[in-house]
Coordinates of C-alpha atoms and ligand atoms in Angstrom, one line a residue:
X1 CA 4.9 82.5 -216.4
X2 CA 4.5 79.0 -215.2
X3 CA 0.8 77.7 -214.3
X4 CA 1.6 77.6 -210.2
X5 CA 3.4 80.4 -210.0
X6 CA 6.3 81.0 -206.7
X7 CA 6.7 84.8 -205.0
X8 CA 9.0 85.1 -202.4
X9 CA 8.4 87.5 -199.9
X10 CA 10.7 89.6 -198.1
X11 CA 10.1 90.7 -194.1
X12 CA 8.1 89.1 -191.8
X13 CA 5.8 92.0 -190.4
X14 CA 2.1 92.7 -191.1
X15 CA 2.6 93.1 -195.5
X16 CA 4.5 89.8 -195.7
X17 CA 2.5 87.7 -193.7
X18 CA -1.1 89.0 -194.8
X19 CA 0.6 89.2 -198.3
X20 CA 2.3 85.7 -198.5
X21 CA -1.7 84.5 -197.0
X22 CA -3.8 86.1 -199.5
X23 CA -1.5 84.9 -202.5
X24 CA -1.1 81.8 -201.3
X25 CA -5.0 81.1 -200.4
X26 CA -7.1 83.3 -202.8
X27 CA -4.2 83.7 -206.0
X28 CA -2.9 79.7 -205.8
X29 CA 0.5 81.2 -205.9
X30 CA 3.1 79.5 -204.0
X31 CA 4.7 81.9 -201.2
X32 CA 8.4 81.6 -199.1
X33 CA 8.9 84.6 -196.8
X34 CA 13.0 85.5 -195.6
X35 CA 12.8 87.1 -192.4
X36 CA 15.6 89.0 -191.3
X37 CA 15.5 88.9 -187.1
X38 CA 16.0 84.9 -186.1
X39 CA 12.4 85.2 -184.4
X40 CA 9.4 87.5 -184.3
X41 CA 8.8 88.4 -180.9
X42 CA 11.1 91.0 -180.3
X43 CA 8.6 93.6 -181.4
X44 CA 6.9 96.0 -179.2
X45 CA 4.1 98.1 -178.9
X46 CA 0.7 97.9 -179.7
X47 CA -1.3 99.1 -182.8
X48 CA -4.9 100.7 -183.5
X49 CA -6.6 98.9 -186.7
X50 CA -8.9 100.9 -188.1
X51 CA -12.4 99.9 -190.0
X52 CA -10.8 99.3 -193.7
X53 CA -8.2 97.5 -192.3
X54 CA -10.2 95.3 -190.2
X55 CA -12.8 94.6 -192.8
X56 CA -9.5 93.0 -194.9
X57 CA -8.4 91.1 -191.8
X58 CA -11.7 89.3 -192.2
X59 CA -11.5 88.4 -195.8
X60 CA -8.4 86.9 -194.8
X61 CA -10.1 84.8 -192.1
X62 CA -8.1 86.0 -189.2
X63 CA -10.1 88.6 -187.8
X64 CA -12.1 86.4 -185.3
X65 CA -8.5 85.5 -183.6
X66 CA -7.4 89.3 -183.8
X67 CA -10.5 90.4 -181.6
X68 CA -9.7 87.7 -179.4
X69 CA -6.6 89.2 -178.3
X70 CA -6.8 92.8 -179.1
X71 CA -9.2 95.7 -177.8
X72 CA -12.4 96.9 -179.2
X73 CA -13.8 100.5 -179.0
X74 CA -13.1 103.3 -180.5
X75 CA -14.8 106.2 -178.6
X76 CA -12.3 108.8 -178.6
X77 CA -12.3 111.6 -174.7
X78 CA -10.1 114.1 -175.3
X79 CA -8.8 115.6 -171.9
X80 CA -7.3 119.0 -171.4
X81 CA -4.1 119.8 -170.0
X82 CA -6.0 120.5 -166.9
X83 CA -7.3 116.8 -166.7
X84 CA -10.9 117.8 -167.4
X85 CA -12.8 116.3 -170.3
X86 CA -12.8 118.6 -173.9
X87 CA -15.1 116.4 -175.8
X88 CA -15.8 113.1 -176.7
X89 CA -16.4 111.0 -180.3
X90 CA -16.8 107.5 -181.3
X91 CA -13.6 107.7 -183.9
X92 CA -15.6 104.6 -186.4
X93 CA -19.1 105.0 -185.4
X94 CA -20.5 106.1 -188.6
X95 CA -17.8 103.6 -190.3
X96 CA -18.7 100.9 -188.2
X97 CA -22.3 101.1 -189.1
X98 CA -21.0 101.4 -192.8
X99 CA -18.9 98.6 -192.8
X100 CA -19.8 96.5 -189.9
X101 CA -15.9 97.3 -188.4
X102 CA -14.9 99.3 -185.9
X103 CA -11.4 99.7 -184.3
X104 CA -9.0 97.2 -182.5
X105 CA -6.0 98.4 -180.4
X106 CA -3.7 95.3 -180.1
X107 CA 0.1 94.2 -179.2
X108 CA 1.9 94.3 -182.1
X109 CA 3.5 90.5 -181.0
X110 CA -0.3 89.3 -181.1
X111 CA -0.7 90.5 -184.3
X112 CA 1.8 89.1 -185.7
X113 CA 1.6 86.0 -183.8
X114 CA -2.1 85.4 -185.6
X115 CA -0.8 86.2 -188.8
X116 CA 2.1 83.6 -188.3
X117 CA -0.2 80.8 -187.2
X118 CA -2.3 81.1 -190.3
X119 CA 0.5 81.5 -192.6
X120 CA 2.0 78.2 -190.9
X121 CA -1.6 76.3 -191.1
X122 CA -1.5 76.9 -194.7
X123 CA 1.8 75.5 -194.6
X124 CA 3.8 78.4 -196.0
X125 CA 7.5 78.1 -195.4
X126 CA 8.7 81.0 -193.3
X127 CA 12.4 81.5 -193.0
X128 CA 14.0 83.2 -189.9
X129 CA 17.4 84.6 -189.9
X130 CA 18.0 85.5 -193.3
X131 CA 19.6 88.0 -194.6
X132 CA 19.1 88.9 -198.4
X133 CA 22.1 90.4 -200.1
X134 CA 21.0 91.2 -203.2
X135 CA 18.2 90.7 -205.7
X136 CA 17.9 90.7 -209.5
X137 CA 15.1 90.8 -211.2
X138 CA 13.4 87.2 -210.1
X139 CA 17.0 86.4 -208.3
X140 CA 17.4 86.4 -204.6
X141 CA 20.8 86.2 -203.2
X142 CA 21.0 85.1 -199.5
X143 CA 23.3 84.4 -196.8
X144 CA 22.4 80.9 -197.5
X145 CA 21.6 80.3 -201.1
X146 CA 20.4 82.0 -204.3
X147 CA 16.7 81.4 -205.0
X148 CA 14.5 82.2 -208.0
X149 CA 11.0 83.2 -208.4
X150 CA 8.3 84.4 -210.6
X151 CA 7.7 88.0 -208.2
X152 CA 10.0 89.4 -205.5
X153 CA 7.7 91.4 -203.0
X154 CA 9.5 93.7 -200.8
X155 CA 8.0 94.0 -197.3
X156 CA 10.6 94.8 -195.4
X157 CA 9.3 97.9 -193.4
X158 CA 10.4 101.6 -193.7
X159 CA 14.2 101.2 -194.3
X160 CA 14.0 98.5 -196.8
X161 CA 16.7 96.6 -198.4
X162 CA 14.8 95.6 -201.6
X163 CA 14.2 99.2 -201.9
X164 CA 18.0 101.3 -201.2
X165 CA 19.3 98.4 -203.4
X166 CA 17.1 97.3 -206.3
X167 CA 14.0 99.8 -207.1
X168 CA 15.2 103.0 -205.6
X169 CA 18.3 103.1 -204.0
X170 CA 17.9 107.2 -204.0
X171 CA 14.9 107.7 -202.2
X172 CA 15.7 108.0 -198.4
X173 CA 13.3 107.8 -195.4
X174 CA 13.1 111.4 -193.7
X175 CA 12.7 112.6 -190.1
X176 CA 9.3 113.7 -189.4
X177 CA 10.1 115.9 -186.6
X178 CA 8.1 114.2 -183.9
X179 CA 8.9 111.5 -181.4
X180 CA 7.3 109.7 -179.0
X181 CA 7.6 107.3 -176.0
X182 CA 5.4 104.4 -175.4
X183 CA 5.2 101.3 -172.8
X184 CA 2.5 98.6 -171.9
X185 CA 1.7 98.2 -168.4
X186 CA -0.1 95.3 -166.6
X187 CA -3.4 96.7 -164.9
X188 CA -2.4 94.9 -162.0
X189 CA 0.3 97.3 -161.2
X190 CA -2.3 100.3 -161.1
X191 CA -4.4 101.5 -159.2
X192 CA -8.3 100.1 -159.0
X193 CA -10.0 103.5 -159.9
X194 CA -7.2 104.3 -162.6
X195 CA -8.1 100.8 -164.3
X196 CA -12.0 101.4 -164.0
X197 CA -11.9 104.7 -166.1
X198 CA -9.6 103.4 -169.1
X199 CA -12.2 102.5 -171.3
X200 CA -12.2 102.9 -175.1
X201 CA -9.3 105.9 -176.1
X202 CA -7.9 108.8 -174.3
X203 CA -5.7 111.7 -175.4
X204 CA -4.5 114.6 -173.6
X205 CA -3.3 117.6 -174.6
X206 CA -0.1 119.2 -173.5
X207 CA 1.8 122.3 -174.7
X208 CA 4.6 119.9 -174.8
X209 CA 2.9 117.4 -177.1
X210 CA -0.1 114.5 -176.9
X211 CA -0.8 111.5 -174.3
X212 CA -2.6 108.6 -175.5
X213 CA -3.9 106.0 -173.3
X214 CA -5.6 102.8 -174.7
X215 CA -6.0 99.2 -173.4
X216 CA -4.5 97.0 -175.8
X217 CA -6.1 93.4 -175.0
X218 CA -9.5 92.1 -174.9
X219 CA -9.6 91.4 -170.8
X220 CA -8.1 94.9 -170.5
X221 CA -4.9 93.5 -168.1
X222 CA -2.4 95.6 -170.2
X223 CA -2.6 99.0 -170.7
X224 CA -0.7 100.8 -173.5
X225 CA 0.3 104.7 -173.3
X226 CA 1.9 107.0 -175.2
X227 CA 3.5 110.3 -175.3
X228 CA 4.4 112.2 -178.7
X229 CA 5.6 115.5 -179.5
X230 CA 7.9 117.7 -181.2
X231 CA 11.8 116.7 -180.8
X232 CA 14.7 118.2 -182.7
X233 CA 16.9 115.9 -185.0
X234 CA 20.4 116.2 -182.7
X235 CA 22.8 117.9 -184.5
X236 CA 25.3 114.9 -185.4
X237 CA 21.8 113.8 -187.4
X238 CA 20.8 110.3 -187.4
X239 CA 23.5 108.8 -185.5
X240 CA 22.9 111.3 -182.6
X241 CA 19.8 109.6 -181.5
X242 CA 21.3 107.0 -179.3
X243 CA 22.4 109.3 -177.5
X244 CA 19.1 111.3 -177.1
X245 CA 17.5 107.7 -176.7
X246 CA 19.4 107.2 -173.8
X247 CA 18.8 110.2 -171.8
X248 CA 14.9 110.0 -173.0
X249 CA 14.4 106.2 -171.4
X250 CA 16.6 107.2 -168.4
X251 CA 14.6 110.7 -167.6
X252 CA 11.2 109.8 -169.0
X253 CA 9.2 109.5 -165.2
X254 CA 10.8 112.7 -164.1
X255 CA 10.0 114.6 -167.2
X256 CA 6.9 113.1 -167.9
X257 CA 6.2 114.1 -164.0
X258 CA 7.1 117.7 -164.7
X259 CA 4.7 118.4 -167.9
X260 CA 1.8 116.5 -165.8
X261 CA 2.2 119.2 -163.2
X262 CA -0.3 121.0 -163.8
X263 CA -3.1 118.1 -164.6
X264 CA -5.7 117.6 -162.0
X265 CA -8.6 115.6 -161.4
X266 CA -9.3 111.9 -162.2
X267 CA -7.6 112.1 -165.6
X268 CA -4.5 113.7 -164.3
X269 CA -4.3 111.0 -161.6
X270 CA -5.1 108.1 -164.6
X271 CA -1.9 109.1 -166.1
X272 CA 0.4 110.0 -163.4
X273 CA -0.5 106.3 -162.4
X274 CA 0.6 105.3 -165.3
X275 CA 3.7 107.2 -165.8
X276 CA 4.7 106.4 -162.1
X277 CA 4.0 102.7 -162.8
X278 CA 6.3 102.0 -165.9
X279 CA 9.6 100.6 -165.5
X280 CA 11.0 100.8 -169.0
X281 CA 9.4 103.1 -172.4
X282 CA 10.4 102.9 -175.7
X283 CA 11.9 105.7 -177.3
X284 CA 11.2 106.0 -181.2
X285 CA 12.0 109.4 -183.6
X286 CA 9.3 109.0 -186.3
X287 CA 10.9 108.6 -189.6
X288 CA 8.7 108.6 -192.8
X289 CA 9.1 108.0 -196.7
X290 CA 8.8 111.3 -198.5
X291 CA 5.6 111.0 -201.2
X292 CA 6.9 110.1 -204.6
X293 CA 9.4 107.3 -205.1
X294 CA 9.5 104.7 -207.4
X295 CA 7.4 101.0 -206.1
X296 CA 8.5 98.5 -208.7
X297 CA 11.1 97.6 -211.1
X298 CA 11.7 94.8 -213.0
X299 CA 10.1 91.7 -211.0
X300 CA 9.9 93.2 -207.7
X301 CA 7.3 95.1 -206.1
X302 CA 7.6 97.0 -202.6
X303 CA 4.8 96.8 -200.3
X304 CA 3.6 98.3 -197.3
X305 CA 6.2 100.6 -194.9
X306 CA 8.7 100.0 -197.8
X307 CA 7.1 102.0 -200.0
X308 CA 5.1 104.7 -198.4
X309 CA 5.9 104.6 -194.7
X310 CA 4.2 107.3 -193.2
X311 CA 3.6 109.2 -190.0
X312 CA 1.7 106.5 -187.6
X313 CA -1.1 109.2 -186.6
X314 CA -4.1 108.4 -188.8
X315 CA -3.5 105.2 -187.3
X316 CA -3.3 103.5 -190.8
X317 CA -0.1 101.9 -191.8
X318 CA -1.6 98.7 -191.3
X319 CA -4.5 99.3 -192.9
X320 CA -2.4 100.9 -195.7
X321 CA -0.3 97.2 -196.3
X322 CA -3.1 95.0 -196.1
X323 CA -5.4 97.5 -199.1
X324 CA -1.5 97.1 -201.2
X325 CA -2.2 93.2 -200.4
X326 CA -5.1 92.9 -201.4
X327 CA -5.0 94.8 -204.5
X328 CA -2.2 92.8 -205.8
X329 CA -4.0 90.1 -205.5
X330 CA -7.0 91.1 -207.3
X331 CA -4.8 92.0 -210.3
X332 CA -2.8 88.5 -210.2
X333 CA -6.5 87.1 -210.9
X334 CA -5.8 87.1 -214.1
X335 CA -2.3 84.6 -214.6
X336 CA -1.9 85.9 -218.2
X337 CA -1.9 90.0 -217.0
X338 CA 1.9 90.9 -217.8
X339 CA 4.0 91.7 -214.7
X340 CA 4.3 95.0 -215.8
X341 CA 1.0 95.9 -216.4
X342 CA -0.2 94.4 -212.7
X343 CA 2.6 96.8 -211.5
X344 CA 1.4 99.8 -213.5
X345 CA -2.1 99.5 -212.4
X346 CA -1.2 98.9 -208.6
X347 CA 0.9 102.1 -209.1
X348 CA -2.1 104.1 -210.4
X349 CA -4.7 102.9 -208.2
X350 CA -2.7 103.0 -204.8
X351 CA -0.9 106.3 -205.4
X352 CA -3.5 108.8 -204.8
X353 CA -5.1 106.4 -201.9
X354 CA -1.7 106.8 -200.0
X355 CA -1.4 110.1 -200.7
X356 CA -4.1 110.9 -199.1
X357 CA -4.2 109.3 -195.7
X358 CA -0.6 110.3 -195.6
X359 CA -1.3 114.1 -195.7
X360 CA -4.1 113.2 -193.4
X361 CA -1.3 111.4 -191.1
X362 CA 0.9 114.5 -191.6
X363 CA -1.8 116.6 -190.6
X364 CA -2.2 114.8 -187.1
X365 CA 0.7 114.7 -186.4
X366 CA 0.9 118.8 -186.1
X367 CA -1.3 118.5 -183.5
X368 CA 1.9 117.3 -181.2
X369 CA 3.9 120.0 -181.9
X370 CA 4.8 122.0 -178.9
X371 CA 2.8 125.5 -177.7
X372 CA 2.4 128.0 -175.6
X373 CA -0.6 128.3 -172.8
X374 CA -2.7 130.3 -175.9
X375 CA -1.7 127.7 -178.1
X376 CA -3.1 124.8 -175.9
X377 CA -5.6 127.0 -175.0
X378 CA -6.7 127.4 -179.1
X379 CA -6.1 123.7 -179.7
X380 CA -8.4 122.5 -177.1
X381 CA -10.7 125.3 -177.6
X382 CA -11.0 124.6 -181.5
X383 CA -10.8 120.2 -180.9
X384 CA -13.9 120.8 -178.2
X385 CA -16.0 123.2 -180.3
X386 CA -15.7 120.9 -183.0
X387 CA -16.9 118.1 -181.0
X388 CA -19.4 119.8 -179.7
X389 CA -21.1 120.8 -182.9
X390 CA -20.2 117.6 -184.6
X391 CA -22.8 116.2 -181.4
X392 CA -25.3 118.6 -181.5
X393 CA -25.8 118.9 -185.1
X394 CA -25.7 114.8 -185.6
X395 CA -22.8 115.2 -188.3
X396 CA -21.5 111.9 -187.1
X397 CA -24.4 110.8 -189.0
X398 CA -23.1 112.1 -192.2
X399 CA -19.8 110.1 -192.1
X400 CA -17.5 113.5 -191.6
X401 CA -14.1 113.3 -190.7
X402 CA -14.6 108.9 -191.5
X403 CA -15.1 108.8 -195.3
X404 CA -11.5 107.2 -195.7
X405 CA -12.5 104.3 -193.2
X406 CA -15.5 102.9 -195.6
X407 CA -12.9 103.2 -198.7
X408 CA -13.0 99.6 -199.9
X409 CA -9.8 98.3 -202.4
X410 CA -11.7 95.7 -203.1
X411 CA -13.9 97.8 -205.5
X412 CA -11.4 99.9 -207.1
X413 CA -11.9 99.8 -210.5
X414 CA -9.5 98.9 -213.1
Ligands
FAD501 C1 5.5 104.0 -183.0 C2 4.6 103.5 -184.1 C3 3.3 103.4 -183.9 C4 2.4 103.0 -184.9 N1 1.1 102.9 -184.7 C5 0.3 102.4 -185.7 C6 -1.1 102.2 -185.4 O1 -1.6 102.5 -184.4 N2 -1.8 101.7 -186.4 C7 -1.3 101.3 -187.6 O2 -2.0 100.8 -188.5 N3 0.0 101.5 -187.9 C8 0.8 102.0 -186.9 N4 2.1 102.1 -187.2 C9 2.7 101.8 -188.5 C10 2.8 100.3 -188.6 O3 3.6 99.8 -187.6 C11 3.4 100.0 -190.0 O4 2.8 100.7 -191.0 C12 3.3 98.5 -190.2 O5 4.0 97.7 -189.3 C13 3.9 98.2 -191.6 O6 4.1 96.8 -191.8 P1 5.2 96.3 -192.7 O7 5.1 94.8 -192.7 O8 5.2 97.0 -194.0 O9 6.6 96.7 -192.0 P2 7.2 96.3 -190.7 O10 6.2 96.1 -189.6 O11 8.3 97.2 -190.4 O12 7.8 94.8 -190.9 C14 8.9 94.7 -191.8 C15 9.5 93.3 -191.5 O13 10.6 93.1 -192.4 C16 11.7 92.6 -191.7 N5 12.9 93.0 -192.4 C17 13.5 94.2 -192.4 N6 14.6 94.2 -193.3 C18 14.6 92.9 -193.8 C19 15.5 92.3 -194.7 N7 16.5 92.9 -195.3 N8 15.2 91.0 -195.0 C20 14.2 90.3 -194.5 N9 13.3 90.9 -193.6 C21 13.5 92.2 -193.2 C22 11.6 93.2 -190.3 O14 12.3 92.5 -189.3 C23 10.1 93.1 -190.1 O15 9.7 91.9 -189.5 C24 3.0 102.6 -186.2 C25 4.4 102.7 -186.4 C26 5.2 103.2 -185.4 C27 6.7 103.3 -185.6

């Protein structure tokens, strides 16, 4: 391998932008990044970083500007069906006195929008609108030119190109089973006394599936919420869900409406606001990558949501991209390390890491499956108990239930 070595780096989202920064800054390795969609601000949503992830976001020097757009906080009030409170918890309080991090909630366009503007003050080329069409080994065929380098990183999210065609066109993403609808709202639209109790995170139980109400920039003027729960695959499969899409986004209010029936108090009216004051939601099935699957081959390496997508409810998937980041980079220290040894060893060292807060995600996730009223009754029963005793016996103290947000990649051995 040559002494400046050239990576190119395929998507735009949060793995090739943080990854195309590191390399460039910290490994002296020169980075071009192909973006498929002509410009980045067609995404939507917002995302929750948690403590590991934002710890890396510092070491890459953009975690000042995150915080400057996003939402800090992360003391979790869990209301009941009902609209009274279960319990509370500060989700990162034992990490964030670990670590020094605690949780950000912001728009997935900021967070991307930082990540550009450093990528571009470093002066990495970033190229919009193109499509790959096929890659061997350190060969990238595009729509408008071949182009060679010493490593092809694919970052190019859950249904990845680089992975269906080069490292493993067999393994397929799967349907999780739960799906959820989101929308940001400006504060303005709602209601003073809605606005003034939004602070840090809500969720909500249902026995049709889980609220979640966060503001998701630092003045608090947009609010994000969600719904999630258990949805079944239409029976055409995959290409049934435009259809299901389509009914979803034009009956969300009115069905929304009708599982908030029976929620009263100042909770109940928080998110009947909110319901009632969103024009448009987002309708997403949540796919995921089954565990396994190969992550390299040859001089390619997947990354992030391209190789181990999971289900977004340990609120890591982020995090999860930027630890595969910054791993690489520490094994690219070293310019003589063979390519396939750096891959071996990422292999080994990330594999039971993902594993692990994918179950965790997995296991969330169950908690949105539909119920009956003894069901919701158990749920919030056995959520508030627990936070009860969690509070009165200090065990926040002891770091339970937030080992995984102190886990540092940088001090993985190898
Ligand atoms: C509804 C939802 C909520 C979530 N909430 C959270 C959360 O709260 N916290 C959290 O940490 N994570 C969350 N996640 C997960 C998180 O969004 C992903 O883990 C993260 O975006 C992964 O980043 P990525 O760069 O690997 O993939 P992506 O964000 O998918 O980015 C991939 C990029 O590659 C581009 N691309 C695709 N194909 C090609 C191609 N052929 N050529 C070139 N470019 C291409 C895409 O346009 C995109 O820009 C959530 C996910 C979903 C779906």
């Amino acid at each position: 391998m040559s002494e400046q070595r050239k990576a190119i780096v395929i998507g735009g989202g949060p793995a090739g932008l943080a990854t195309a920064l590191r390399l460039h800054k910290h490994n002296n390795i020169t980075c071009v990044i192909y973006e498929l969609r002509d410009q980045p601000s067609t995404l939507g949503g917002a995302v929750g970083i948690m403590p590991n992830g934002l710890r890396l976001f510092h070491r890459l020097g953009v975690y000042d500007e995150l915080c400057a757009r996003g939402y800090g906080g992360g003391m979790l009030t869990l209301h009941s069906a009902a609209g009274g409170v279960v319990g509370a918890e500060d989700l990162v309080g034992w990490a964030r006195s670990e670590t020094g991090f605690g949780y950000l909630r912001i728009k997935r366009v900021d967070l991307v929008d930082v990540l550009l503007e450093a990528v571009r003050r470093e002066g990495i080329e970033v190229r919009f609108g193109v499509k790959v069409t096929g890659v061997e080994d350190g060969l990238v065929h595009t729509d408008s030119g071949d182009e060679r380098a010493d490593l092809v990183l694919g970052c190019d999210g859950i249904h990845s190109f680089v992975r269906k065609t080069v490292v493993d066109p067999g393994f397929v993403s799967e349907y999780s089973g739960i799906a959820g609808s989101f929308s940001i709202v400006p504060a303005s639209r709602l209601p003073a006394r809605s606005v003034n109790l939004m602070h840090g995170l809500h969720a909500m139980t249902t026995q049709e599936g889980m609220f979640m109400v966060n503001p998701c920039t630092a003045n608090k003027d947009e609010v994000m919420w969600g719904f999630s729960r258990e949805v079944e695959l239409p029976g055409s499969g995959r290409d049934g869900w435009e259809e299901t899409r389509k009914a979803e986004v034009e009956g969300f209010r009115d069905y929304l409406l009708g599982v908030l029936q029976t929620a009263t108090g100042e909770w109940g009216s928080v998110v009947r606001d909110l319901v009632q004051n969103t024009s448009v939601i987002k309708f997403y099935p949540v796919y995921r990558l089954p565990l396994g699957g190969r992550w390299y081959k040859d001089r390619c390496l997947l990354l992030g949501d391209a190789a181990h997508a999971m289900s977004p409810h340990a609120g890591q998937g982020v995090s999860m991209a930027l630890e595969d980041t910054f791993l690489l980079s520490r094994l690219l220290e070293d310019p003589t390390r063979p390519l396939p040894e750096v891959f071996a060893k990422f292999d080994e060292i990330r594999r039971p890491r993902v594993n692990e807060i994918y179950l965790q995600a997995a296991k969330n996730a169950s908690a949105r499956k539909k119920t009956g009223p003894w069901g919701l009754w158990m749920r919030e029963t056995a959520l508030g108990m627990y936070m009860r005793v969690s509070c009165a016996l200090g065990l926040g103290k002891w770091g339970l239930g937030q080992k995984h947000l102190v886990y540092d990649i940088d001090e993985a051995r190898f």
